[in-house]
């Protein structure tokens, strides 16, 4: 199948495939949702992804979708860093009062609340004269993984990028490299001197 050119626009099905593909990047399912046969959807999807015009529309749709999400949810590098920092540098002591009781969730700061993955509340009961009566509450909190948050910070800040190191000789000059010695051209007397010198160094 030849690649389409600008004077042969994409069909409605092909456009629909592009729109569906950027939603989950599952080419086969995108082809099915676009109206192609389920039996040949995988083959058609592979062929469509090699089409230059399809690739161009996918990139355009992806860029538009990314911009829409960024505007809707105010996604930015700074905000991502904030969220990672809340978890990466969180202190569990901030979730408790001075007497050791857990603070109500309404008293937590936005930064503390962002660290919470879940809260579990278990009511305990006892029986008095055959009657069920409350006997305390157990609360459990789970925070997001601190190490993963710190890894996210390192990636965004580029701390994991390889460090380039330049090695120089004395006074910043290039390192002098001794030329290789061709031992085959040395006399027996010189070779013997080299061997004895190495023995004395060892």
PDB file of C-alpha atoms in Angstrom:
ATOM      1  CA  UNK A   1       0.000   0.000   0.000  1.00  0.00           C
ATOM      2  CA  UNK A   2       1.504   3.322  -1.031  1.00  0.00           C
ATOM      3  CA  UNK A   3       1.805   6.169   1.428  1.00  0.00           C
ATOM      4  CA  UNK A   4      -0.808   8.873   1.125  1.00  0.00           C
ATOM      5  CA  UNK A   5       0.170  12.362   0.073  1.00  0.00           C
ATOM      6  CA  UNK A   6      -1.334  15.738   0.889  1.00  0.00           C
ATOM      7  CA  UNK A   7      -3.562  15.674  -2.207  1.00  0.00           C
ATOM      8  CA  UNK A   8      -5.222  12.505  -0.925  1.00  0.00           C
ATOM      9  CA  UNK A   9      -6.713  13.411   2.466  1.00  0.00           C
ATOM     10  CA  UNK A  10      -7.398  10.883   5.182  1.00  0.00           C
ATOM     11  CA  UNK A  11     -10.751   9.168   5.203  1.00  0.00           C
ATOM     12  CA  UNK A  12     -13.202   9.648   8.061  1.00  0.00           C
ATOM     13  CA  UNK A  13     -12.289   6.194   9.391  1.00  0.00           C
ATOM     14  CA  UNK A  14      -8.599   7.008   9.357  1.00  0.00           C
ATOM     15  CA  UNK A  15      -9.222  10.287  11.167  1.00  0.00           C
ATOM     16  CA  UNK A  16     -11.362   8.467  13.718  1.00  0.00           C
ATOM     17  CA  UNK A  17      -8.557   5.936  14.206  1.00  0.00           C
ATOM     18  CA  UNK A  18      -6.136   8.761  15.036  1.00  0.00           C
ATOM     19  CA  UNK A  19      -8.583  10.307  17.498  1.00  0.00           C
ATOM     20  CA  UNK A  20      -9.176   6.972  19.214  1.00  0.00           C
ATOM     21  CA  UNK A  21      -5.507   5.983  19.248  1.00  0.00           C
ATOM     22  CA  UNK A  22      -4.363   8.955  21.350  1.00  0.00           C
ATOM     23  CA  UNK A  23      -6.842   7.996  24.082  1.00  0.00           C
ATOM     24  CA  UNK A  24      -5.081   4.781  25.126  1.00  0.00           C
ATOM     25  CA  UNK A  25      -2.412   4.101  22.440  1.00  0.00           C
ATOM     26  CA  UNK A  26      -3.903   0.664  21.796  1.00  0.00           C
ATOM     27  CA  UNK A  27      -3.762   0.485  18.005  1.00  0.00           C
ATOM     28  CA  UNK A  28      -5.931  -2.618  17.595  1.00  0.00           C
ATOM     29  CA  UNK A  29      -8.714  -1.340  19.843  1.00  0.00           C
ATOM     30  CA  UNK A  30      -8.513   2.094  18.223  1.00  0.00           C
ATOM     31  CA  UNK A  31      -9.066   0.488  14.817  1.00  0.00           C
ATOM     32  CA  UNK A  32     -12.073  -1.439  16.121  1.00  0.00           C
ATOM     33  CA  UNK A  33     -13.586   1.675  17.688  1.00  0.00           C
ATOM     34  CA  UNK A  34     -12.991   3.522  14.423  1.00  0.00           C
ATOM     35  CA  UNK A  35     -15.199   0.998  12.630  1.00  0.00           C
ATOM     36  CA  UNK A  36     -12.726  -1.471  11.139  1.00  0.00           C
ATOM     37  CA  UNK A  37     -13.374  -5.219  11.250  1.00  0.00           C
ATOM     38  CA  UNK A  38     -12.250  -6.935  14.459  1.00  0.00           C
ATOM     39  CA  UNK A  39     -10.708  -9.784  12.445  1.00  0.00           C
ATOM     40  CA  UNK A  40      -8.379  -7.503  10.507  1.00  0.00           C
ATOM     41  CA  UNK A  41      -8.100  -4.656  13.042  1.00  0.00           C
ATOM     42  CA  UNK A  42      -4.570  -5.561  14.137  1.00  0.00           C
ATOM     43  CA  UNK A  43      -3.233  -5.734  10.586  1.00  0.00           C
ATOM     44  CA  UNK A  44      -5.003  -2.532   9.564  1.00  0.00           C
ATOM     45  CA  UNK A  45      -3.755  -0.720  12.671  1.00  0.00           C
ATOM     46  CA  UNK A  46      -0.148  -1.675  11.925  1.00  0.00           C
ATOM     47  CA  UNK A  47      -0.529  -0.443   8.360  1.00  0.00           C
ATOM     48  CA  UNK A  48      -2.145   2.813   9.447  1.00  0.00           C
ATOM     49  CA  UNK A  49       0.668   3.576  11.874  1.00  0.00           C
ATOM     50  CA  UNK A  50       3.153   3.507   8.984  1.00  0.00           C
ATOM     51  CA  UNK A  51       1.123   6.090   7.068  1.00  0.00           C
ATOM     52  CA  UNK A  52       2.887   9.465   7.171  1.00  0.00           C
ATOM     53  CA  UNK A  53      -0.351  11.462   7.212  1.00  0.00           C
ATOM     54  CA  UNK A  54      -1.777   9.284   9.973  1.00  0.00           C
ATOM     55  CA  UNK A  55       1.382   9.807  12.028  1.00  0.00           C
ATOM     56  CA  UNK A  56       1.110  13.557  11.501  1.00  0.00           C
ATOM     57  CA  UNK A  57      -2.524  13.669  12.623  1.00  0.00           C
ATOM     58  CA  UNK A  58      -1.744  11.513  15.669  1.00  0.00           C
ATOM     59  CA  UNK A  59       1.003  13.934  16.714  1.00  0.00           C
ATOM     60  CA  UNK A  60      -1.350  16.883  16.220  1.00  0.00           C
ATOM     61  CA  UNK A  61      -4.148  15.235  18.206  1.00  0.00           C
ATOM     62  CA  UNK A  62      -1.759  14.209  20.975  1.00  0.00           C
ATOM     63  CA  UNK A  63      -0.372  17.749  21.246  1.00  0.00           C
ATOM     64  CA  UNK A  64      -3.895  19.185  21.376  1.00  0.00           C
ATOM     65  CA  UNK A  65      -4.971  16.658  24.017  1.00  0.00           C
ATOM     66  CA  UNK A  66      -1.871  17.327  26.132  1.00  0.00           C
ATOM     67  CA  UNK A  67      -2.501  21.069  25.979  1.00  0.00           C
ATOM     68  CA  UNK A  68      -6.140  20.541  26.944  1.00  0.00           C
ATOM     69  CA  UNK A  69      -5.192  18.432  29.963  1.00  0.00           C
ATOM     70  CA  UNK A  70      -2.485  20.887  31.018  1.00  0.00           C
ATOM     71  CA  UNK A  71      -4.957  23.770  30.918  1.00  0.00           C
ATOM     72  CA  UNK A  72      -7.731  21.833  32.650  1.00  0.00           C
ATOM     73  CA  UNK A  73      -5.641  20.437  35.494  1.00  0.00           C
ATOM     74  CA  UNK A  74      -2.987  23.190  35.557  1.00  0.00           C
ATOM     75  CA  UNK A  75      -0.245  20.635  34.989  1.00  0.00           C
ATOM     76  CA  UNK A  76       3.239  22.095  35.071  1.00  0.00           C
ATOM     77  CA  UNK A  77       6.756  21.079  36.031  1.00  0.00           C
ATOM     78  CA  UNK A  78       6.542  23.234  39.157  1.00  0.00           C
ATOM     79  CA  UNK A  79       3.287  21.622  40.273  1.00  0.00           C
ATOM     80  CA  UNK A  80       4.651  18.124  39.732  1.00  0.00           C
ATOM     81  CA  UNK A  81       7.678  19.024  41.836  1.00  0.00           C
ATOM     82  CA  UNK A  82       5.394  20.365  44.570  1.00  0.00           C
ATOM     83  CA  UNK A  83       3.404  17.129  44.720  1.00  0.00           C
ATOM     84  CA  UNK A  84       6.531  14.983  44.803  1.00  0.00           C
ATOM     85  CA  UNK A  85       8.072  17.237  47.467  1.00  0.00           C
ATOM     86  CA  UNK A  86       5.001  16.971  49.727  1.00  0.00           C
ATOM     87  CA  UNK A  87       5.471  13.190  49.878  1.00  0.00           C
ATOM     88  CA  UNK A  88       9.242  13.039  49.612  1.00  0.00           C
ATOM     89  CA  UNK A  89       9.832  15.409  52.526  1.00  0.00           C
ATOM     90  CA  UNK A  90       6.748  14.623  54.606  1.00  0.00           C
ATOM     91  CA  UNK A  91       7.005  14.165  58.388  1.00  0.00           C
ATOM     92  CA  UNK A  92       4.523  11.813  60.058  1.00  0.00           C
ATOM     93  CA  UNK A  93       4.680  13.827  63.281  1.00  0.00           C
ATOM     94  CA  UNK A  94       2.617  16.492  61.565  1.00  0.00           C
ATOM     95  CA  UNK A  95      -0.393  14.159  61.462  1.00  0.00           C
ATOM     96  CA  UNK A  96      -0.624  13.887  65.258  1.00  0.00           C
ATOM     97  CA  UNK A  97      -1.424  16.167  68.164  1.00  0.00           C
ATOM     98  CA  UNK A  98       0.962  16.687  71.065  1.00  0.00           C
ATOM     99  CA  UNK A  99      -0.867  14.013  73.098  1.00  0.00           C
ATOM    100  CA  UNK A 100      -0.362  11.403  70.367  1.00  0.00           C
ATOM    101  CA  UNK A 101      -3.911  11.440  69.025  1.00  0.00           C
ATOM    102  CA  UNK A 102      -4.407  11.747  65.295  1.00  0.00           C
ATOM    103  CA  UNK A 103      -5.488  15.097  63.956  1.00  0.00           C
ATOM    104  CA  UNK A 104      -8.888  15.286  62.241  1.00  0.00           C
ATOM    105  CA  UNK A 105      -8.463  15.341  58.472  1.00  0.00           C
ATOM    106  CA  UNK A 106     -10.073  18.778  58.369  1.00  0.00           C
ATOM    107  CA  UNK A 107      -7.136  20.152  60.379  1.00  0.00           C
ATOM    108  CA  UNK A 108      -4.468  18.881  57.990  1.00  0.00           C
ATOM    109  CA  UNK A 109      -2.758  21.345  55.684  1.00  0.00           C
ATOM    110  CA  UNK A 110      -3.043  20.975  51.914  1.00  0.00           C
ATOM    111  CA  UNK A 111       0.541  19.689  51.842  1.00  0.00           C
ATOM    112  CA  UNK A 112      -0.184  17.037  54.492  1.00  0.00           C
ATOM    113  CA  UNK A 113      -3.421  15.948  52.823  1.00  0.00           C
ATOM    114  CA  UNK A 114      -1.581  15.524  49.511  1.00  0.00           C
ATOM    115  CA  UNK A 115       0.696  12.950  51.182  1.00  0.00           C
ATOM    116  CA  UNK A 116      -2.170  10.658  52.164  1.00  0.00           C
ATOM    117  CA  UNK A 117      -2.846   7.607  50.035  1.00  0.00           C
ATOM    118  CA  UNK A 118      -5.671   6.361  52.271  1.00  0.00           C
ATOM    119  CA  UNK A 119      -7.256   6.554  55.727  1.00  0.00           C
ATOM    120  CA  UNK A 120      -8.882   3.575  57.433  1.00  0.00           C
ATOM    121  CA  UNK A 121     -11.245   3.933  60.386  1.00  0.00           C
ATOM    122  CA  UNK A 122     -12.191   0.834  62.378  1.00  0.00           C
ATOM    123  CA  UNK A 123     -14.753   1.139  65.154  1.00  0.00           C
ATOM    124  CA  UNK A 124     -14.389  -1.261  68.062  1.00  0.00           C
ATOM    125  CA  UNK A 125     -17.296  -2.543  70.101  1.00  0.00           C
ATOM    126  CA  UNK A 126     -17.848  -4.482  73.281  1.00  0.00           C
ATOM    127  CA  UNK A 127     -20.863  -6.127  74.844  1.00  0.00           C
ATOM    128  CA  UNK A 128     -22.242  -4.941  78.166  1.00  0.00           C
ATOM    129  CA  UNK A 129     -25.141  -6.934  79.592  1.00  0.00           C
ATOM    130  CA  UNK A 130     -25.700  -8.394  76.154  1.00  0.00           C
ATOM    131  CA  UNK A 131     -25.821  -4.981  74.527  1.00  0.00           C
ATOM    132  CA  UNK A 132     -23.339  -3.868  71.851  1.00  0.00           C
ATOM    133  CA  UNK A 133     -21.549  -0.688  72.887  1.00  0.00           C
ATOM    134  CA  UNK A 134     -18.769   1.417  71.288  1.00  0.00           C
ATOM    135  CA  UNK A 135     -15.316   0.732  72.706  1.00  0.00           C
ATOM    136  CA  UNK A 136     -12.972   3.004  70.774  1.00  0.00           C
ATOM    137  CA  UNK A 137     -11.812   3.725  67.257  1.00  0.00           C
ATOM    138  CA  UNK A 138      -8.664   2.604  65.444  1.00  0.00           C
ATOM    139  CA  UNK A 139      -7.415   4.899  62.690  1.00  0.00           C
ATOM    140  CA  UNK A 140      -4.776   3.958  60.142  1.00  0.00           C
ATOM    141  CA  UNK A 141      -3.157   6.272  57.638  1.00  0.00           C
ATOM    142  CA  UNK A 142      -1.105   5.337  54.600  1.00  0.00           C
ATOM    143  CA  UNK A 143       1.148   7.843  52.867  1.00  0.00           C
ATOM    144  CA  UNK A 144       2.560   7.734  49.369  1.00  0.00           C
ATOM    145  CA  UNK A 145       5.957   6.085  48.868  1.00  0.00           C
ATOM    146  CA  UNK A 146       8.662   8.584  49.891  1.00  0.00           C
ATOM    147  CA  UNK A 147      11.425   6.881  47.896  1.00  0.00           C
ATOM    148  CA  UNK A 148       9.393   6.925  44.680  1.00  0.00           C
ATOM    149  CA  UNK A 149       8.599  10.579  45.268  1.00  0.00           C
ATOM    150  CA  UNK A 150      12.291  11.374  45.695  1.00  0.00           C
ATOM    151  CA  UNK A 151      13.060   9.422  42.514  1.00  0.00           C
ATOM    152  CA  UNK A 152      10.494  11.560  40.699  1.00  0.00           C
ATOM    153  CA  UNK A 153      12.203  14.711  41.970  1.00  0.00           C
ATOM    154  CA  UNK A 154      15.600  13.449  40.797  1.00  0.00           C
ATOM    155  CA  UNK A 155      14.269  12.750  37.307  1.00  0.00           C
ATOM    156  CA  UNK A 156      12.555  16.121  36.913  1.00  0.00           C
ATOM    157  CA  UNK A 157      15.583  17.997  38.221  1.00  0.00           C
ATOM    158  CA  UNK A 158      17.948  15.944  36.065  1.00  0.00           C
ATOM    159  CA  UNK A 159      20.036  14.701  38.976  1.00  0.00           C
ATOM    160  CA  UNK A 160      20.257  11.248  37.354  1.00  0.00           C
ATOM    161  CA  UNK A 161      21.856  12.622  34.196  1.00  0.00           C
ATOM    162  CA  UNK A 162      25.384  11.326  33.575  1.00  0.00           C
ATOM    163  CA  UNK A 163      28.132  13.647  34.798  1.00  0.00           C
ATOM    164  CA  UNK A 164      30.813  14.548  32.290  1.00  0.00           C
ATOM    165  CA  UNK A 165      34.286  14.532  33.795  1.00  0.00           C
ATOM    166  CA  UNK A 166      37.355  15.855  32.041  1.00  0.00           C
ATOM    167  CA  UNK A 167      40.742  14.531  33.121  1.00  0.00           C
ATOM    168  CA  UNK A 168      43.814  16.670  32.497  1.00  0.00           C
ATOM    169  CA  UNK A 169      47.488  16.512  33.284  1.00  0.00           C
ATOM    170  CA  UNK A 170      49.590  18.905  35.344  1.00  0.00           C
ATOM    171  CA  UNK A 171      48.585  22.588  35.126  1.00  0.00           C
ATOM    172  CA  UNK A 172      45.516  21.660  33.091  1.00  0.00           C
ATOM    173  CA  UNK A 173      47.585  20.460  30.167  1.00  0.00           C
ATOM    174  CA  UNK A 174      46.735  17.318  28.171  1.00  0.00           C
ATOM    175  CA  UNK A 175      47.914  14.059  29.683  1.00  0.00           C
ATOM    176  CA  UNK A 176      51.161  12.931  28.124  1.00  0.00           C
ATOM    177  CA  UNK A 177      50.933   9.418  26.740  1.00  0.00           C
ATOM    178  CA  UNK A 178      54.140   7.461  26.505  1.00  0.00           C
ATOM    179  CA  UNK A 179      54.693   5.931  23.081  1.00  0.00           C
ATOM    180  CA  UNK A 180      54.525   2.170  22.881  1.00  0.00           C
ATOM    181  CA  UNK A 181      57.912   0.443  23.004  1.00  0.00           C
ATOM    182  CA  UNK A 182      58.763  -1.941  20.212  1.00  0.00           C
ATOM    183  CA  UNK A 183      60.727  -4.522  22.190  1.00  0.00           C
ATOM    184  CA  UNK A 184      61.646  -6.412  19.020  1.00  0.00           C
ATOM    185  CA  UNK A 185      64.027  -3.610  18.067  1.00  0.00           C
ATOM    186  CA  UNK A 186      65.882  -3.537  21.400  1.00  0.00           C
ATOM    187  CA  UNK A 187      69.177  -5.265  21.939  1.00  0.00           C
ATOM    188  CA  UNK A 188      69.516  -8.124  24.404  1.00  0.00           C
ATOM    189  CA  UNK A 189      71.563  -5.876  26.680  1.00  0.00           C
ATOM    190  CA  UNK A 190      68.835  -3.212  26.855  1.00  0.00           C
ATOM    191  CA  UNK A 191      66.123  -5.820  27.399  1.00  0.00           C
ATOM    192  CA  UNK A 192      68.128  -7.279  30.281  1.00  0.00           C
ATOM    193  CA  UNK A 193      68.452  -3.825  31.848  1.00  0.00           C
ATOM    194  CA  UNK A 194      64.666  -3.286  31.619  1.00  0.00           C
ATOM    195  CA  UNK A 195      63.971  -6.672  33.211  1.00  0.00           C
ATOM    196  CA  UNK A 196      66.387  -6.033  36.078  1.00  0.00           C
ATOM    197  CA  UNK A 197      64.938  -2.553  36.647  1.00  0.00           C
ATOM    198  CA  UNK A 198      61.403  -3.957  36.924  1.00  0.00           C
ATOM    199  CA  UNK A 199      62.578  -6.639  39.332  1.00  0.00           C
ATOM    200  CA  UNK A 200      64.155  -4.027  41.577  1.00  0.00           C
ATOM    201  CA  UNK A 201      60.953  -1.915  41.466  1.00  0.00           C
ATOM    202  CA  UNK A 202      58.879  -4.922  42.437  1.00  0.00           C
TER     203      UNK A 202
END
